[in-house]
mmCIF file of C-alpha atoms in Angstrom:
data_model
loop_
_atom_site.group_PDB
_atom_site.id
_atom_site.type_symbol
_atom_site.label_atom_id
_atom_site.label_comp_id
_atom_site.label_asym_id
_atom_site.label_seq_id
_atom_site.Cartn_x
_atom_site.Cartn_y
_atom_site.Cartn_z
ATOM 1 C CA UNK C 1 21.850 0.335 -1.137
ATOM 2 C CA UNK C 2 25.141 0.023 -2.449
ATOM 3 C CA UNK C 3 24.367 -3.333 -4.896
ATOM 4 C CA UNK C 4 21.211 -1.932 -5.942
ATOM 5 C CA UNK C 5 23.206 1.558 -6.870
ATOM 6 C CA UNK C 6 24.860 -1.200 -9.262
ATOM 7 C CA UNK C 7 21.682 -3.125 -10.473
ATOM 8 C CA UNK C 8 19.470 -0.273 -10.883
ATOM 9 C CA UNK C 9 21.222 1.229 -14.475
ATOM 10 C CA UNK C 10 20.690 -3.115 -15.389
ATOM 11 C CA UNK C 11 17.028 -2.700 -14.196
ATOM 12 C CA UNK C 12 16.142 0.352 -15.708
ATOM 13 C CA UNK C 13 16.843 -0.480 -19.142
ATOM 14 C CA UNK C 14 14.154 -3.098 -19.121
ATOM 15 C CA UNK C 15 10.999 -2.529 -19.633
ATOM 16 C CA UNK C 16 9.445 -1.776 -15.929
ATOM 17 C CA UNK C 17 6.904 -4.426 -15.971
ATOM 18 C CA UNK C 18 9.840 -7.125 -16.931
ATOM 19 C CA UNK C 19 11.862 -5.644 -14.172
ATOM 20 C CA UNK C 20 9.580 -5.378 -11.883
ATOM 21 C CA UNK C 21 9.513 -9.501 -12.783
ATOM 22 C CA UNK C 22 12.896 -9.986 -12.167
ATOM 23 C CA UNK C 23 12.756 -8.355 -9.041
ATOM 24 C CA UNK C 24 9.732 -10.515 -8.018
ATOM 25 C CA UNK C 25 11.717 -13.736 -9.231
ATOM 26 C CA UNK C 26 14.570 -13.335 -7.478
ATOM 27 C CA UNK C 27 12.998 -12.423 -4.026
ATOM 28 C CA UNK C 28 10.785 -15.334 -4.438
ATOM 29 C CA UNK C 29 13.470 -17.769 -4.984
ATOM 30 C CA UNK C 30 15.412 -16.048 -1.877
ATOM 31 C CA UNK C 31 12.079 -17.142 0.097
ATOM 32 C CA UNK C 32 11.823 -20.758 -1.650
ATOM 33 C CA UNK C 33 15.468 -21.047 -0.408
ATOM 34 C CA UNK C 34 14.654 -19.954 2.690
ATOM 35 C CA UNK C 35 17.811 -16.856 2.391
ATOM 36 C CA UNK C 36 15.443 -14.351 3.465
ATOM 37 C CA UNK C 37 16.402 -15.737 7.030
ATOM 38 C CA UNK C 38 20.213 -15.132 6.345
ATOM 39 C CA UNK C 39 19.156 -10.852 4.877
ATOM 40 C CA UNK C 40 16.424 -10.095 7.275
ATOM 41 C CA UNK C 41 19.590 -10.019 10.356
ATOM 42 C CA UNK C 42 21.550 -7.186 7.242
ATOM 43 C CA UNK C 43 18.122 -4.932 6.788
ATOM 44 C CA UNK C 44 15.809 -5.268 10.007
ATOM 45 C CA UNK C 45 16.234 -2.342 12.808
ATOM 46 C CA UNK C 46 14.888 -4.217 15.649
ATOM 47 C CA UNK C 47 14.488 -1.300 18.197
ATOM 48 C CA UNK C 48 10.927 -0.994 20.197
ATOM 49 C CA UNK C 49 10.882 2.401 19.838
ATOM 50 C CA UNK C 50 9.856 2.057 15.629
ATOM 51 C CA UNK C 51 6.672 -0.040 17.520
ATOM 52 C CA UNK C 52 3.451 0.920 16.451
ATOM 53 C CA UNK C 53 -0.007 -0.661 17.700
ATOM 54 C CA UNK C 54 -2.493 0.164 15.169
ATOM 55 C CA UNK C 55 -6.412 -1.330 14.176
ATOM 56 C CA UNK C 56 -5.495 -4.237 16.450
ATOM 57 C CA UNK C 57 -2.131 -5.258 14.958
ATOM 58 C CA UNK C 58 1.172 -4.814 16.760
ATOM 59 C CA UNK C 59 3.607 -3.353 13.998
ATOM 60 C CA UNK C 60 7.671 -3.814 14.810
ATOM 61 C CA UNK C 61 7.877 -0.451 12.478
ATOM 62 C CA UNK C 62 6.056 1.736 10.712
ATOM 63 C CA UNK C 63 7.035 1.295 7.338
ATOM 64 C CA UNK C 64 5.251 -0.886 4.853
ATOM 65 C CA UNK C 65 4.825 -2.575 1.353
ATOM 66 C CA UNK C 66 2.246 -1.266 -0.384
ATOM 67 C CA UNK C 67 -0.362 -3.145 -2.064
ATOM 68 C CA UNK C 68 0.407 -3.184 -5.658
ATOM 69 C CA UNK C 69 4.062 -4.974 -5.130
ATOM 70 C CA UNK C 70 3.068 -7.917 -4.491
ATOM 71 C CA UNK C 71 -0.439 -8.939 -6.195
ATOM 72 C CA UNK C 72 -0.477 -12.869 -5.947
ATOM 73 C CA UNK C 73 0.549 -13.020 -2.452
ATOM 74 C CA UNK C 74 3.964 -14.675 -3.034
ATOM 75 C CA UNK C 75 6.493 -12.709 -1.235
ATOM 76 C CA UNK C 76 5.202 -11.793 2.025
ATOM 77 C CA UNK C 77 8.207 -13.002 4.039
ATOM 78 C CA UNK C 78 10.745 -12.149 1.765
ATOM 79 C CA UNK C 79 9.635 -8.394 1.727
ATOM 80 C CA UNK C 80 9.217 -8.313 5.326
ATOM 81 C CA UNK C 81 12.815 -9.736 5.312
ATOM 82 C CA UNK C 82 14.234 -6.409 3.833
ATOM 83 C CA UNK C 83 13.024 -4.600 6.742
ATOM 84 C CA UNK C 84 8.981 -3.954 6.138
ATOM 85 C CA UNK C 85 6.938 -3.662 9.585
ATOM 86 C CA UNK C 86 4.094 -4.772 7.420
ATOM 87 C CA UNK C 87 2.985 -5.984 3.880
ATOM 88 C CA UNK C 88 -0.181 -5.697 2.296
ATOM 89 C CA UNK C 89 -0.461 -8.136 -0.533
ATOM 90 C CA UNK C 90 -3.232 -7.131 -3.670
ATOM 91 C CA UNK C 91 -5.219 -5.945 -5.082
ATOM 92 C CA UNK C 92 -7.087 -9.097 -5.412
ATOM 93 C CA UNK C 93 -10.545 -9.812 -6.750
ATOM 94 C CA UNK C 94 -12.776 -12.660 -7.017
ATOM 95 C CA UNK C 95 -12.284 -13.821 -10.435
ATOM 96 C CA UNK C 96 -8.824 -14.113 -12.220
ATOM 97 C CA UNK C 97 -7.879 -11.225 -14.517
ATOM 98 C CA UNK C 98 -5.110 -10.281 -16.496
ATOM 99 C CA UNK C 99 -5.633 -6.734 -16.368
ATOM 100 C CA UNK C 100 -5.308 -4.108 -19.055
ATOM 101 C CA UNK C 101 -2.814 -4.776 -22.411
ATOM 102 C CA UNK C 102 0.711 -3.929 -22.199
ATOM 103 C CA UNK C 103 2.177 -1.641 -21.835
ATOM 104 C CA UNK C 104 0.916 -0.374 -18.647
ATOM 105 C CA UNK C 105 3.480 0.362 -16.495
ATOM 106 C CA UNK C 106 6.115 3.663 -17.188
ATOM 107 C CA UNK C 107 8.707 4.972 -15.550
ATOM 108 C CA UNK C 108 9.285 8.761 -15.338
ATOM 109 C CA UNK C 109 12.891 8.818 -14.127
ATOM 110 C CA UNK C 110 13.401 12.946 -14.041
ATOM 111 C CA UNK C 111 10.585 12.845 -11.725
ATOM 112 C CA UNK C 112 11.331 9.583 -9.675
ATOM 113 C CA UNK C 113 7.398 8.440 -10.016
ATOM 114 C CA UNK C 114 5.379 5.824 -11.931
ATOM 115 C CA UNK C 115 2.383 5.694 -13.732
ATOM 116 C CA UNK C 116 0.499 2.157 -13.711
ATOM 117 C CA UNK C 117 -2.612 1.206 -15.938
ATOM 118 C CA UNK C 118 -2.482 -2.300 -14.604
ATOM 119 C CA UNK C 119 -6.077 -3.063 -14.083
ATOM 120 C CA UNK C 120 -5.815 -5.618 -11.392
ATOM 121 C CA UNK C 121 -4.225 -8.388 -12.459
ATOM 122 C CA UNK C 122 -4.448 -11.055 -10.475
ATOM 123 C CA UNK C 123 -4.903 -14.650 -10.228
ATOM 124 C CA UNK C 124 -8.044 -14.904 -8.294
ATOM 125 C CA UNK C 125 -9.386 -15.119 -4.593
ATOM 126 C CA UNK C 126 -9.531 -18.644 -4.803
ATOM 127 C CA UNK C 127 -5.777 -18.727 -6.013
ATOM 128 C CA UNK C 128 -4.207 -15.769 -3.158
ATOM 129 C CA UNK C 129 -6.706 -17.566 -0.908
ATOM 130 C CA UNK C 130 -4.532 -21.128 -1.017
ATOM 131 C CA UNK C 131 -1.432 -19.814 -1.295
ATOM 132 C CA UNK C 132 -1.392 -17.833 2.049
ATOM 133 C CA UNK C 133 -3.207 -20.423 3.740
ATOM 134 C CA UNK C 134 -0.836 -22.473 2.626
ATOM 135 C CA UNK C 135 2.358 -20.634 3.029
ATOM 136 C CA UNK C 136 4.680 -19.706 6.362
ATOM 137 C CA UNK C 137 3.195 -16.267 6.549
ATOM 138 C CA UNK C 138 5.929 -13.650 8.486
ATOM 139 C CA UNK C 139 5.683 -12.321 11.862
ATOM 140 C CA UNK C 140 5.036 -8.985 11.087
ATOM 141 C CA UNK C 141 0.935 -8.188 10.038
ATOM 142 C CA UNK C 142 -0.145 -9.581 6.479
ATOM 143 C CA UNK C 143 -2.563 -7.257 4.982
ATOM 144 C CA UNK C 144 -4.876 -7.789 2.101
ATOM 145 C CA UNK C 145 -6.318 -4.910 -0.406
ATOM 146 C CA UNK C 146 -9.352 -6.147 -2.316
ATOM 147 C CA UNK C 147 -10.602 -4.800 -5.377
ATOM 148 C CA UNK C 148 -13.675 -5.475 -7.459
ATOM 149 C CA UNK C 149 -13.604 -7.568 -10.792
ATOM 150 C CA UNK C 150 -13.700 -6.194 -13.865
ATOM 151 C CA UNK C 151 -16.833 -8.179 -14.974
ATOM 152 C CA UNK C 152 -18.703 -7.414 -11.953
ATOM 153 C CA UNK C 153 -21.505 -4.876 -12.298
ATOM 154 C CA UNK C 154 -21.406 -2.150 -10.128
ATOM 155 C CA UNK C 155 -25.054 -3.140 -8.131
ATOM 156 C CA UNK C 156 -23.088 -6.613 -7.510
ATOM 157 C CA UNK C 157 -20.050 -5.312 -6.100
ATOM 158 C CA UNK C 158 -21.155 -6.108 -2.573
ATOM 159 C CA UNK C 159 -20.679 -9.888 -3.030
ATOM 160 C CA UNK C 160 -17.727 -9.798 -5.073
ATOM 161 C CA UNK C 161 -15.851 -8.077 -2.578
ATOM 162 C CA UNK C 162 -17.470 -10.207 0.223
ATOM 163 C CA UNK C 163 -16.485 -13.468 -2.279
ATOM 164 C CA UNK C 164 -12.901 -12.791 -2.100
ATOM 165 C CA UNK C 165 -13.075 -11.724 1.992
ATOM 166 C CA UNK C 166 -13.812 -15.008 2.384
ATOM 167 C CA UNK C 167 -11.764 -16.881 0.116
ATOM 168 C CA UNK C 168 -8.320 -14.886 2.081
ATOM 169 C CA UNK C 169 -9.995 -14.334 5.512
ATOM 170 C CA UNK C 170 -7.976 -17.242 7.153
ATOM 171 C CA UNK C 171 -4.747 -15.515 6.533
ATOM 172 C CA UNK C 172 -4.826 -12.058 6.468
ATOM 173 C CA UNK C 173 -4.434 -9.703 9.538
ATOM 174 C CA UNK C 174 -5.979 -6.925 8.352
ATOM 175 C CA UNK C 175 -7.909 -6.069 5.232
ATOM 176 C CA UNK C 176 -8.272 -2.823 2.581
ATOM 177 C CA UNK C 177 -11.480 -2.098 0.589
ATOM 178 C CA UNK C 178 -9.895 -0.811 -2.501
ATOM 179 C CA UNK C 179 -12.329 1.538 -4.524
ATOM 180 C CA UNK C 180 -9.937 4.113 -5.355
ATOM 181 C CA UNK C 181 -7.802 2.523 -8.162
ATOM 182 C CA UNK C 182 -8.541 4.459 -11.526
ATOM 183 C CA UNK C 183 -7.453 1.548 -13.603
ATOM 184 C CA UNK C 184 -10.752 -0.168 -13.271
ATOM 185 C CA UNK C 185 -14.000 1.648 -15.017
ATOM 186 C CA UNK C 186 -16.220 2.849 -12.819
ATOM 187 C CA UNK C 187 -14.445 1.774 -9.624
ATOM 188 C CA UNK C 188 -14.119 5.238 -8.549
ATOM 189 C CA UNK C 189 -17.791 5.257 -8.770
ATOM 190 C CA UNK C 190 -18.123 3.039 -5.544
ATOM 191 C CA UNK C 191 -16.667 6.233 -3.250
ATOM 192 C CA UNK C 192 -19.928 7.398 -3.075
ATOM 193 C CA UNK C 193 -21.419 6.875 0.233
ATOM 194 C CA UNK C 194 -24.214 4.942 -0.457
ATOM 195 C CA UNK C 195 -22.448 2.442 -2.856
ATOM 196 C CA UNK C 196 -19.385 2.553 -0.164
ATOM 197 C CA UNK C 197 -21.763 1.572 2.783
ATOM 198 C CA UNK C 198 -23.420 -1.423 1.076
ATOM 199 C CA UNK C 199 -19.998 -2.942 0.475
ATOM 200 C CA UNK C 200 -18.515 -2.165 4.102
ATOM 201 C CA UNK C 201 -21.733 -3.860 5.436
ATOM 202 C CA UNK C 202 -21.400 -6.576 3.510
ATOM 203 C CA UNK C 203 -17.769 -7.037 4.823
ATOM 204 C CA UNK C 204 -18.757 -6.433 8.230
ATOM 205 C CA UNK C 205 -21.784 -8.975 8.013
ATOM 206 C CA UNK C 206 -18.900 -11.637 7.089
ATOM 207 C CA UNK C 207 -16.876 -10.821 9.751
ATOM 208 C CA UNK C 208 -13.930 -8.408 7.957
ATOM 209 C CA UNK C 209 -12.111 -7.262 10.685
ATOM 210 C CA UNK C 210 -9.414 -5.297 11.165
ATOM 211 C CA UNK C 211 -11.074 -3.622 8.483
ATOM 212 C CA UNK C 212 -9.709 -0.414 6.330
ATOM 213 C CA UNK C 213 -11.063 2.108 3.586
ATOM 214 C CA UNK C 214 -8.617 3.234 0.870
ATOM 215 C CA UNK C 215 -9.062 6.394 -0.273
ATOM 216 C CA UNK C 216 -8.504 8.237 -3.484
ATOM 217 C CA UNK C 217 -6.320 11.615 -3.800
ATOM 218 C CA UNK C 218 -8.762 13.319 -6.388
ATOM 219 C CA UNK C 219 -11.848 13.011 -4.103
ATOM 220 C CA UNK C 220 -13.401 16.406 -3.534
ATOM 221 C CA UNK C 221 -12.856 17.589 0.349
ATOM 222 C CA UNK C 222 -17.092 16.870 0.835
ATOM 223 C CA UNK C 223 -16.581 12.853 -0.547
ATOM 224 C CA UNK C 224 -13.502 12.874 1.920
ATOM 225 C CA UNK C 225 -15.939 13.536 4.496
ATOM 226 C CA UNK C 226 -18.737 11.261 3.804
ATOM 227 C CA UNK C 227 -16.241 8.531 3.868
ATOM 228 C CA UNK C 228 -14.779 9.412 6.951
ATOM 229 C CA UNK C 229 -17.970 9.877 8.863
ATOM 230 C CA UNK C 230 -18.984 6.567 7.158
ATOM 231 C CA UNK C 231 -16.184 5.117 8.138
ATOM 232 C CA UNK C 232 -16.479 6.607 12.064
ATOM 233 C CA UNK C 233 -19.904 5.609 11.977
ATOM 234 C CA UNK C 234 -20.077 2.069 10.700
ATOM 235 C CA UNK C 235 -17.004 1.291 13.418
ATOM 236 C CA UNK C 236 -14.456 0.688 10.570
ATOM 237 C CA UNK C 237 -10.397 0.245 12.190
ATOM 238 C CA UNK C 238 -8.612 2.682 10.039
ATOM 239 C CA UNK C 239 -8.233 4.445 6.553
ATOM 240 C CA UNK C 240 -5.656 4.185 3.987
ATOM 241 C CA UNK C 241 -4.960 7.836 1.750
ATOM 242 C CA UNK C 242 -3.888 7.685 -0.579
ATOM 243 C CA UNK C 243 -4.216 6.109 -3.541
ATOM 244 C CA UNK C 244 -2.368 6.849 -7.255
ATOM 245 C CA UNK C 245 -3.922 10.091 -9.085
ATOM 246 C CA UNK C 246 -5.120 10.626 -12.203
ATOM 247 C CA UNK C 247 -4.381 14.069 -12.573
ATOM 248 C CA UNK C 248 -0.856 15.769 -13.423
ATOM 249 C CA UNK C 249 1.282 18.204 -12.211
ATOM 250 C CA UNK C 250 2.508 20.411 -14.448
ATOM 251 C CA UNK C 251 6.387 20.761 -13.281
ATOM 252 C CA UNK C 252 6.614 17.116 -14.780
ATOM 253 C CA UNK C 253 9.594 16.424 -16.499
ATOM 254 C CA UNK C 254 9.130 12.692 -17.857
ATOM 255 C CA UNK C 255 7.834 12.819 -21.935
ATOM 256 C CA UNK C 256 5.356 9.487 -20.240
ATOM 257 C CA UNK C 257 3.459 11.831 -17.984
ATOM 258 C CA UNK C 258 1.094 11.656 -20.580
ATOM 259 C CA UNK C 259 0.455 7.890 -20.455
ATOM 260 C CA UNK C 260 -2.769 7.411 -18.875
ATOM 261 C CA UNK C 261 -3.012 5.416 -15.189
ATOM 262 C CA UNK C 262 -2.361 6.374 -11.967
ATOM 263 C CA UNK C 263 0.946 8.678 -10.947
ATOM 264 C CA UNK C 264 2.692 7.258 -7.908
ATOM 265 C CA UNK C 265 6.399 8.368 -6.237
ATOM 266 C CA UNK C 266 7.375 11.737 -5.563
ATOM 267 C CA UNK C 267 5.278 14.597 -7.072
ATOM 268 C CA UNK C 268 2.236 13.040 -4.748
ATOM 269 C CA UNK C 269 4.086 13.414 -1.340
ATOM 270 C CA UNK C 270 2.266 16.527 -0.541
ATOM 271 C CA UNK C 271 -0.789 16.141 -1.825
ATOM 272 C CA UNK C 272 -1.263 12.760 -0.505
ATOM 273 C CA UNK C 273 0.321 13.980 3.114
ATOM 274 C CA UNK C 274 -2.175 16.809 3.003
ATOM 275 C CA UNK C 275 -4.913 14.095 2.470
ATOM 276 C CA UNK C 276 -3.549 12.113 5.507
ATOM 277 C CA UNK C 277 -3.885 15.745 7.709
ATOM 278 C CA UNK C 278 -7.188 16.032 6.306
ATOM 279 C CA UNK C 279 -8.311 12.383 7.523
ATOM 280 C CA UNK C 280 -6.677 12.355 10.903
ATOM 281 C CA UNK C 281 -8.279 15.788 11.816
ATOM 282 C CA UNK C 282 -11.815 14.029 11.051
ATOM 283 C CA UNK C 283 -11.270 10.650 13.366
ATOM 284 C CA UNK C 284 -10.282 9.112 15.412
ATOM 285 C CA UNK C 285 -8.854 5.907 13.332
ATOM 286 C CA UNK C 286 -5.551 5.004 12.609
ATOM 287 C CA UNK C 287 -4.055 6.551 9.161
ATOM 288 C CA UNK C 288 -2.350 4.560 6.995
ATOM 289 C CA UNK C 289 -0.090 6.826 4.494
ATOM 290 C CA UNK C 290 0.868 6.404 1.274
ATOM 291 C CA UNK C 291 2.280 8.716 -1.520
ATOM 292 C CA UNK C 292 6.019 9.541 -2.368
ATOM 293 C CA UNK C 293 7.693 8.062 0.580
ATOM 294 C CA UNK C 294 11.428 8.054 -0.292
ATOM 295 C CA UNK C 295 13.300 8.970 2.644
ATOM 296 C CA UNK C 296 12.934 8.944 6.476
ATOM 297 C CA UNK C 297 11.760 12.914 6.269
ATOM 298 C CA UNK C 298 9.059 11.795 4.094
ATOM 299 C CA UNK C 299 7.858 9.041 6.371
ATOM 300 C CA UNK C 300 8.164 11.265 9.338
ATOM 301 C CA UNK C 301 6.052 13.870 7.583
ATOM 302 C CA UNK C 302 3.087 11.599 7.457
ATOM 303 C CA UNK C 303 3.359 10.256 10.406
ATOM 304 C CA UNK C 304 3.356 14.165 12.168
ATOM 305 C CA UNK C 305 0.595 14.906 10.136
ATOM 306 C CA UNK C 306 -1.228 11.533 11.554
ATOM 307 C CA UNK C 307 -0.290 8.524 9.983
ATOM 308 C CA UNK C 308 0.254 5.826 12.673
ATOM 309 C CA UNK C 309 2.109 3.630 10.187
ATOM 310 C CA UNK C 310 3.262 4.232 6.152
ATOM 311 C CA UNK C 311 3.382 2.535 2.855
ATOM 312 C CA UNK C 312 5.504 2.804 0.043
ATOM 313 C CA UNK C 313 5.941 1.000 -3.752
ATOM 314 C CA UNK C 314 7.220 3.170 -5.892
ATOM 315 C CA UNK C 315 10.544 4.111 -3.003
ATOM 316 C CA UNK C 316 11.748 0.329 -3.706
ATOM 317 C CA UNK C 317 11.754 0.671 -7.516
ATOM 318 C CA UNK C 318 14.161 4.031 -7.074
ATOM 319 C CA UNK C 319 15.717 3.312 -3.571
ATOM 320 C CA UNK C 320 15.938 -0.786 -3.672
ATOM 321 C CA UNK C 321 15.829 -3.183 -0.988
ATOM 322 C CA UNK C 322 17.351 -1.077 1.645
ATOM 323 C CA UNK C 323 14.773 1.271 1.636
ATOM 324 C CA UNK C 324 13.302 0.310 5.096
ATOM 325 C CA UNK C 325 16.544 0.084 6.496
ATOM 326 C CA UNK C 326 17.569 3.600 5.722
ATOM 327 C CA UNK C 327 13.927 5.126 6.731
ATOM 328 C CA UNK C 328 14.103 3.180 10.053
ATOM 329 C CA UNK C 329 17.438 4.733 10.806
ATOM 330 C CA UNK C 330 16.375 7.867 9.975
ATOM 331 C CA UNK C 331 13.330 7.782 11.875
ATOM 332 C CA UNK C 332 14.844 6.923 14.965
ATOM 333 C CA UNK C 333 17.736 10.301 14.349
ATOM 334 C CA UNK C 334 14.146 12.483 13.961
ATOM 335 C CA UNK C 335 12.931 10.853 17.189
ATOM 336 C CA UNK C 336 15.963 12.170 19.287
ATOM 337 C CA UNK C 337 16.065 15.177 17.364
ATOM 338 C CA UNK C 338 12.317 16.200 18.159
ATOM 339 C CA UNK C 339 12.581 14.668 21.754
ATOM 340 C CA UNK C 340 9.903 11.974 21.256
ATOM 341 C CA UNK C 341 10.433 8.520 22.886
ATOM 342 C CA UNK C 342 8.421 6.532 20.533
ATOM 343 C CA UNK C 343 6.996 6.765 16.941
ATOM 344 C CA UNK C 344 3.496 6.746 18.694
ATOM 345 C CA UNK C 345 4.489 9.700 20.528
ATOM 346 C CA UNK C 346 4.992 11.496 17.102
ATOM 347 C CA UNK C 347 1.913 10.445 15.345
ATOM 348 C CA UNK C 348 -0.276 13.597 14.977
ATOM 349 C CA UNK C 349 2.438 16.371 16.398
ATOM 350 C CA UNK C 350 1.106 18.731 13.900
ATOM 351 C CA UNK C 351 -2.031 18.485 13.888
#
């Protein structure tokens, strides 16, 4: 992490959505050029004891992109390069959108988190659909988060997740029902169990399969468990928790706490590990968690608490590229410390 250490002050003084562009730029031409070949050999730890079978997919390590990095599905081999055991690409939704005006992304440095209003912007199912059909996809799983449009009425939300299923079904390994992002109106609305099963069974009638749930962290503990016994019950292959939140802490340091959007980084580590505890006591389905992953303690954390494998976005803005790296490492020091053999072994020790 030594050149990011360098890059980071550069970074930071730019607006976060026109870093966050640069960042995107340069690791796309690194994958145009085909150098993501020449890094991967500097960030990957190869070692079979980071393996993780989960929902079907054989992951080389537990730690993962999460959806939000990468909306238009151009990067997925140069983020797996830097390490990733997996990279879900999204959120996408049927039509194009550019999301909500600018600004809508803010840094709150004193409290190493993010709050995003982006609103799904995207360039379409039919767009993501060609380019990872048409694109040398890595060899670690591809995952794609879909999300409703914005001009979709809730009653037709059904199709217009089944629309873009089918438009990226070729390509992706495994695939997220996103209906916990709070930068959409009424989005959140689709969490309730009724609305939730008619889109699930919609998937499931066009063949979505691995298929996931994500789940929001402000969903009362009773919605938690209508989606999880939905989820047992209609034969679903995992759940994602968490997503952003819309409420705030109060220890927040950052004067753009109050922007509105979803907070992400590290004041939501324990909520959103409590949320994966709360899930994995309930099922039986791989856990997918997400919320303030920085370091290999926070990874391991989740994973304890039942997480089979972990995501992280707003760790690569703070930590750069060689955030997998350094978890990885980690992870395998808390293996021999705790006497497990295997990541697998740890999933669930404190539960």
């Amino acid at each position: 992490m030594g050149m990011y250490r360098l890059a980071k002050p550069l970074l930071f003084r730019l607006p976060p959505e026109t870093a966050h562009d640069a960042v995107t730029g340069l690791l796309g031409a690194a994958q145009r050029l085909h150098l993501d070949r020449v890094y991967a050999d500097h960030f990957t730890i190869a070692d079979n004891r980071l393996s993780v079978d989960a929902f079907g997919q054989s992951f080389p390590n537990p730690i993962g992109v999460a959806a939000g990095f990468d909306k238009n599905a151009e990067l997925p081999r140069a983020l797996a390069a830097l390490g990733f055991g997996h990279v879900e690409v999204g959120a996408v939704t049927a039509e194009r959108q550019p999301g909500n005006p600018k600004p809508r992304l803010f840094r709150l440095r004193e409290d190493e988190a993010l709050v995003n209003r982006m609103g799904f912007n995207n360039e379409g199912a039919d767009a993501v659909g060609e380019r990872l059909d048409a694109q040398r996809l890595p060899d670690v799983p591809v995952g794609v988060n879909i999300g409703k449009s914005k001009v979709t009425p809730l009653e037709d939300a059904p199709s217009d997740y089944r629309y873009t299923y089918e438009r990226v079904s070729d390509a992706g390994d495994y695939f997220v029902v996103n209906v916990s992002s709070p930068n959409t109106p009424g989005l959140r609305e689709l969490q309730n169990r009724d609305q939730l099963a008619r889109i699930l069974e919609e998937l499931q009638d066009a063949g979505a399969a691995p298929l996931l749930v994500k789940l929001s962290p402000d969903l009362h503990r009773d919605a938690v468990v209508d989606a999880v016994e939905l989820a047992n019950d209609l034969g679903l292959d995992g759940v994602v928790a968490t997503n952003t939140t819309t409420d705030r802490p109060e220890d927040l340091r950052s004067p753009s706490a109050a922007e509105t959007g979803g907070l992400s980084g590290r004041p939501i580590r324990e909520r959103a590990t409590d949320q994966v505890r709360f899930v994995a006591e309930r099922t039986d389905l791989p856990v997918v968690g997400v919320g303030g992953v920085f370091t290999a303690a926070d990874a391991y954390e989740k994973i304890r608490a039942g997480a089979s494998v972990v995501q992280l976005y707003t760790g690569l803005v703070y930590r750069g590229p060689g955030i997998a790296k350094s978890i990885n490492e980690g992870l395998l020091d808390l293996l021999d410390r705790d006497g497990f053999e295997t990541v697998e072994d740890a999933v669930g020790a404190d539960l």
